[in-house]
Short mmCIF file of C-alpha atoms and ligand atoms in Angstrom, two decimals:
data_model
loop_
_atom_site.label_atom_id
_atom_site.label_comp_id
_atom_site.label_asym_id
_atom_site.label_seq_id
_atom_site.Cartn_x
_atom_site.Cartn_y
_atom_site.Cartn_z
CA MET A 1 111.01 70.80 90.63
CA SER A 2 110.55 73.68 88.20
CA GLU A 3 113.55 75.38 86.71
CA ILE A 4 114.77 78.59 88.35
CA ILE A 5 114.31 81.33 85.74
CA LEU A 6 115.50 84.37 87.64
CA SER A 7 117.78 84.57 90.63
CA ILE A 8 119.00 87.60 92.51
CA GLU A 9 121.89 87.17 94.92
CA ASP A 10 122.73 89.77 97.54
CA MET A 11 121.76 92.78 95.42
CA GLU A 12 122.74 96.19 96.71
CA LYS A 13 122.30 99.57 95.10
CA THR A 14 123.69 102.85 96.33
CA TYR A 15 122.76 105.77 94.10
CA VAL A 16 125.17 108.58 93.24
CA GLY A 17 124.57 110.94 96.13
CA GLY A 18 124.58 108.11 98.65
CA VAL A 19 121.03 106.74 98.98
CA HIS A 20 121.45 103.06 99.87
CA ALA A 21 118.21 102.04 98.16
CA VAL A 22 118.70 98.24 98.14
CA ARG A 23 120.69 96.72 100.97
CA GLY A 24 121.15 93.01 100.28
CA VAL A 25 118.22 91.42 98.49
CA SER A 26 118.13 87.80 97.34
CA PHE A 27 115.28 85.81 95.80
CA GLU A 28 114.49 83.28 93.11
CA VAL A 29 111.60 82.97 90.69
CA LYS A 30 110.78 79.56 89.26
CA GLU A 31 109.29 78.83 85.86
CA GLY A 32 105.60 79.70 85.81
CA GLU A 33 105.75 81.40 89.21
CA SER A 34 104.24 84.81 89.85
CA LEU A 35 105.93 86.80 92.58
CA ALA A 36 104.34 89.95 94.00
CA ILE A 37 106.58 92.55 95.65
CA ILE A 38 104.83 94.94 97.99
CA GLY A 39 106.10 97.67 100.31
CA SER A 40 105.97 101.38 101.03
CA SER A 41 107.05 104.01 98.57
CA GLY A 42 110.83 104.35 98.74
CA SER A 43 111.46 100.80 99.97
CA GLY A 44 113.54 99.94 96.88
CA LYS A 45 111.06 97.94 94.77
CA SER A 46 111.60 99.82 91.50
CA THR A 47 115.35 99.86 92.04
CA VAL A 48 115.36 96.05 92.23
CA LEU A 49 113.38 95.71 88.97
CA ARG A 50 115.53 98.31 87.21
CA CYS A 51 118.70 96.48 88.23
CA ILE A 52 117.29 93.18 86.94
CA ASN A 53 116.82 94.40 83.38
CA ARG A 54 119.85 96.67 83.52
CA LEU A 55 118.21 100.05 83.25
CA ILE A 56 120.66 100.68 86.08
CA GLU A 57 123.51 98.57 87.45
CA PRO A 58 123.52 97.27 91.01
CA THR A 59 126.44 98.29 93.20
CA HIS A 60 126.85 94.70 94.32
CA GLY A 61 125.26 91.34 93.65
CA ILE A 62 124.49 88.85 90.92
CA VAL A 63 121.47 88.60 88.65
CA ARG A 64 121.03 85.31 86.80
CA LEU A 65 118.60 84.42 84.04
CA LYS A 66 118.31 80.64 83.63
CA GLY A 67 121.56 80.28 85.52
CA GLU A 68 123.49 82.65 83.29
CA ARG A 69 124.88 85.83 84.83
CA ILE A 70 123.36 88.81 83.04
CA ASN A 71 124.72 91.78 84.95
CA THR A 72 128.22 91.68 83.53
CA PRO A 73 129.77 93.71 80.71
CA ALA A 74 129.97 90.47 78.70
CA ALA A 75 126.17 90.08 78.63
CA ASP A 76 124.54 92.09 75.84
CA VAL A 77 122.08 94.62 77.31
CA ASN A 78 119.70 94.48 74.34
CA ASP A 79 119.61 90.70 74.55
CA VAL A 80 118.87 90.89 78.29
CA ARG A 81 116.04 93.39 77.70
CA SER A 82 114.45 91.25 75.03
CA ARG A 83 114.51 88.22 77.34
CA ILE A 84 113.06 90.19 80.27
CA GLY A 85 109.87 92.09 79.43
CA MET A 86 109.21 95.21 81.48
CA VAL A 87 105.97 97.12 81.94
CA PHE A 88 106.02 100.49 83.69
CA GLN A 89 103.43 102.53 85.51
CA SER A 90 103.69 105.18 82.77
CA PHE A 91 103.22 102.85 79.72
CA GLU A 92 106.15 104.37 77.75
CA LEU A 93 104.47 103.96 74.35
CA PHE A 94 105.60 105.93 71.30
CA SER A 95 102.85 108.51 70.86
CA HIS A 96 103.58 109.10 67.16
CA LEU A 97 103.22 105.40 66.28
CA ARG A 98 100.02 103.41 65.87
CA VAL A 99 99.32 100.56 68.28
CA ILE A 100 100.37 97.93 65.74
CA ASP A 101 103.68 99.73 65.11
CA ASN A 102 104.40 100.16 68.82
CA VAL A 103 104.05 96.40 69.21
CA SER A 104 105.86 95.28 66.04
CA LEU A 105 108.79 97.70 66.31
CA GLY A 106 110.94 95.53 68.59
CA LEU A 107 110.24 92.43 66.51
CA ILE A 108 111.52 94.20 63.39
CA HIS A 109 114.46 96.12 64.86
CA VAL A 110 115.64 93.89 67.72
CA ARG A 111 114.60 90.44 66.54
CA GLY A 112 115.17 91.16 62.83
CA ILE A 113 111.82 89.69 61.78
CA ASN A 114 110.42 90.87 58.43
CA LYS A 115 107.65 93.43 58.58
CA GLU A 116 104.82 91.16 57.43
CA ASP A 117 105.59 88.44 59.99
CA ALA A 118 106.14 91.05 62.71
CA ILE A 119 102.69 92.52 62.03
CA ASP A 120 101.12 89.04 62.19
CA GLN A 121 102.82 88.32 65.52
CA ALA A 122 101.89 91.75 66.87
CA ARG A 123 98.23 91.16 65.94
CA SER A 124 98.27 87.85 67.74
CA VAL A 125 99.57 89.35 71.02
CA LEU A 126 97.18 92.31 70.70
CA ASP A 127 94.40 89.74 70.48
CA ARG A 128 95.63 88.17 73.73
CA VAL A 129 95.26 91.52 75.55
CA ASP A 130 91.92 92.21 73.85
CA MET A 131 93.18 95.16 71.79
CA LEU A 132 92.86 93.73 68.27
CA ASP A 133 90.10 96.20 67.42
CA ARG A 134 92.43 99.19 68.06
CA VAL A 135 95.50 98.27 66.01
CA ASP A 136 95.35 101.49 63.97
CA ALA A 137 94.75 103.84 66.91
CA TYR A 138 97.39 106.21 68.25
CA PRO A 139 98.13 105.96 72.00
CA GLY A 140 96.68 109.45 72.58
CA ASN A 141 93.24 108.12 71.62
CA LEU A 142 93.30 105.22 74.09
CA SER A 143 92.29 105.05 77.74
CA GLY A 144 95.04 104.43 80.29
CA GLY A 145 93.89 100.83 80.66
CA GLN A 146 94.08 100.28 76.90
CA LYS A 147 97.53 101.91 76.73
CA GLN A 148 98.76 99.60 79.45
CA ARG A 149 97.39 96.54 77.65
CA VAL A 150 99.26 97.66 74.51
CA ALA A 151 102.43 98.07 76.60
CA ILE A 152 101.93 94.53 77.91
CA ALA A 153 101.44 93.28 74.33
CA ARG A 154 104.63 95.01 73.24
CA ALA A 155 106.60 93.23 75.97
CA LEU A 156 104.90 89.88 75.25
CA ALA A 157 105.65 90.13 71.53
CA MET A 158 109.33 89.58 72.27
CA LYS A 159 108.48 86.23 73.91
CA PRO A 160 110.27 87.12 77.13
CA GLU A 161 111.35 84.44 79.60
CA VAL A 162 110.10 86.57 82.48
CA MET A 163 107.96 89.69 82.76
CA LEU A 164 108.55 92.50 85.27
CA PHE A 165 105.65 94.82 86.11
CA ASP A 166 106.34 98.01 88.09
CA GLU A 167 103.04 99.19 89.58
CA PRO A 168 101.22 98.59 86.29
CA THR A 169 97.91 99.96 87.55
CA SER A 170 99.08 102.88 89.71
CA ALA A 171 98.53 105.55 87.03
CA LEU A 172 95.04 104.33 86.10
CA ASP A 173 91.63 105.64 87.05
CA PRO A 174 90.00 103.15 89.44
CA GLU A 175 87.48 101.91 86.87
CA LEU A 176 90.30 100.96 84.46
CA ILE A 177 92.40 98.95 86.91
CA GLY A 178 90.32 95.79 86.60
CA SER A 179 90.92 95.14 82.90
CA VAL A 180 94.69 95.44 83.31
CA LEU A 181 94.75 93.21 86.39
CA GLU A 182 92.65 90.65 84.53
CA THR A 183 95.12 90.69 81.65
CA ILE A 184 98.04 90.11 84.02
CA GLN A 185 96.11 87.42 85.88
CA GLY A 186 95.41 85.70 82.55
CA LEU A 187 99.12 85.65 81.77
CA ALA A 188 99.89 84.24 85.22
CA GLU A 189 97.32 81.50 84.66
CA GLU A 190 98.85 80.68 81.27
CA GLY A 191 102.12 80.08 83.12
CA MET A 192 104.06 83.27 82.38
CA THR A 193 106.88 83.74 84.90
CA MET A 194 106.49 87.19 86.42
CA VAL A 195 107.49 89.66 89.11
CA VAL A 196 104.79 92.22 89.87
CA VAL A 197 105.44 95.25 92.07
CA THR A 198 101.97 96.28 93.13
CA HIS A 199 99.83 98.07 95.67
CA GLU A 200 96.91 95.86 94.64
CA ILE A 201 96.84 93.65 97.69
CA GLY A 202 94.00 91.54 96.28
CA PHE A 203 96.26 90.62 93.38
CA ALA A 204 99.09 89.68 95.74
CA ARG A 205 96.73 87.58 97.85
CA ASP A 206 94.68 85.88 95.13
CA VAL A 207 96.92 85.63 92.06
CA ALA A 208 100.55 85.61 93.18
CA ASP A 209 102.21 82.33 94.14
CA SER A 210 104.61 84.11 96.47
CA VAL A 211 104.93 87.50 98.10
CA ILE A 212 107.87 89.63 99.21
CA TYR A 213 107.37 92.58 101.53
CA MET A 214 110.21 95.09 101.15
CA ASP A 215 111.04 97.61 103.82
CA GLN A 216 113.93 100.10 103.75
CA GLY A 217 115.86 98.28 101.03
CA LEU A 218 115.52 94.81 102.53
CA ILE A 219 113.15 91.87 102.29
CA ALA A 220 111.38 92.09 105.63
CA GLU A 221 108.89 89.25 105.09
CA GLU A 222 108.41 86.63 102.38
CA GLY A 223 106.39 83.52 101.78
CA GLY A 224 103.23 82.28 100.15
CA SER A 225 100.35 84.65 99.55
CA SER A 226 99.00 83.75 103.01
CA ILE A 227 101.57 86.14 104.54
CA ILE A 228 99.25 88.97 103.42
CA ASP A 229 96.71 87.88 106.00
CA ASN A 230 99.27 86.98 108.67
CA PRO A 231 101.96 89.68 108.79
CA LYS A 232 104.57 88.94 111.44
CA THR A 233 105.90 92.45 111.91
CA ASP A 234 104.16 95.62 113.00
CA ARG A 235 105.67 97.45 110.05
CA MET A 236 104.07 95.12 107.50
CA ARG A 237 100.79 95.24 109.39
CA ASP A 238 100.90 99.06 109.41
CA PHE A 239 101.78 99.11 105.71
CA LEU A 240 98.85 96.85 104.83
CA SER A 241 96.42 98.93 106.84
CA SER A 242 97.76 102.15 105.28
CA ILE A 243 96.88 100.97 101.77
CA ASN A 244 93.51 99.59 102.76
CA ASP A 245 92.39 103.00 103.98
P1 ADP B 301 110.01 102.17 95.49
O1 ADP B 301 109.90 101.71 94.08
O2 ADP B 301 109.84 101.07 96.49
O3 ADP B 301 109.10 103.33 95.78
P2 ADP B 301 112.61 103.16 94.69
O4 ADP B 301 113.41 101.98 94.31
O5 ADP B 301 112.04 103.99 93.63
O6 ADP B 301 111.49 102.70 95.74
O7 ADP B 301 113.49 104.12 95.60
C1 ADP B 301 114.26 103.65 96.70
C2 ADP B 301 115.10 104.80 97.25
O8 ADP B 301 116.04 105.21 96.27
C3 ADP B 301 114.28 106.06 97.58
O9 ADP B 301 114.87 106.65 98.72
C4 ADP B 301 114.48 106.92 96.36
O10 ADP B 301 114.35 108.28 96.68
C5 ADP B 301 115.90 106.58 95.95
N1 ADP B 301 116.11 106.72 94.50
C6 ADP B 301 115.37 106.15 93.51
N2 ADP B 301 115.86 106.48 92.30
C7 ADP B 301 116.93 107.29 92.52
C8 ADP B 301 117.87 107.96 91.68
N3 ADP B 301 117.82 107.85 90.36
N4 ADP B 301 118.84 108.70 92.27
C9 ADP B 301 118.92 108.80 93.61
N5 ADP B 301 118.08 108.19 94.47
C10 ADP B 301 117.10 107.44 93.94
MG1 MG B 302 108.58 102.29 92.58
#
């Protein structure tokens, strides 16, 4: 049995203003597992990810990383964020910093690594995402796919225990999606533990070990990737056909 890396217990989130975005969500992710979360816009997927790495706090529920509760005031937020890598749809790179500096920044300022070693480590992760030839470029001169691979490298540089991806290919032109999906697939194959919110159903079917379908703040269906081809509910079936159009 593999170790449970991440566990979510009965998570709920009500936003100020009253939207009950997540209404009792529980799941576990084991070491080396890749979990895909799918579901319509507004079903609460991003809220779950944001509560996991404490960009926001859940209203109720427990988040554990390797058994240790991380959503408490006693757990250091910066420590949590360096153990949980997050990649957003919108890249979130620093536009005034070169690629190499975007990737080495956290190593220097959060991990306290000296600049020379940080640059070496940053080069090695940029090599993994096939961006070593662009270390001196500024983000503005990269394609969306290249920016996203740099954002992935920046998260990987911190040697996270789990990676969270929130629709990593949604902002990309169709011809750039493949290179980013291949990068994420490569990480999954190397055994990186990950949670990927995605509309790329092929990825959920072919790469993910398990799939969660969220609907209206709840897990409506979950199982192995075969659930993609055998939805039990009309709502999941309708959702899948809506994104295949
Ligand atoms: P998804 O990622 O599945 O599209 P979200 O988690 O972004 O869903 O949103 C779930 C629900 O919470 C939606 O109704 C959305 O409008 C609402 N919501 C998201 N962020 C906020 C916020 N900061 N304040 C208030 N409501 C929010
Ligand atoms: Mg979202």
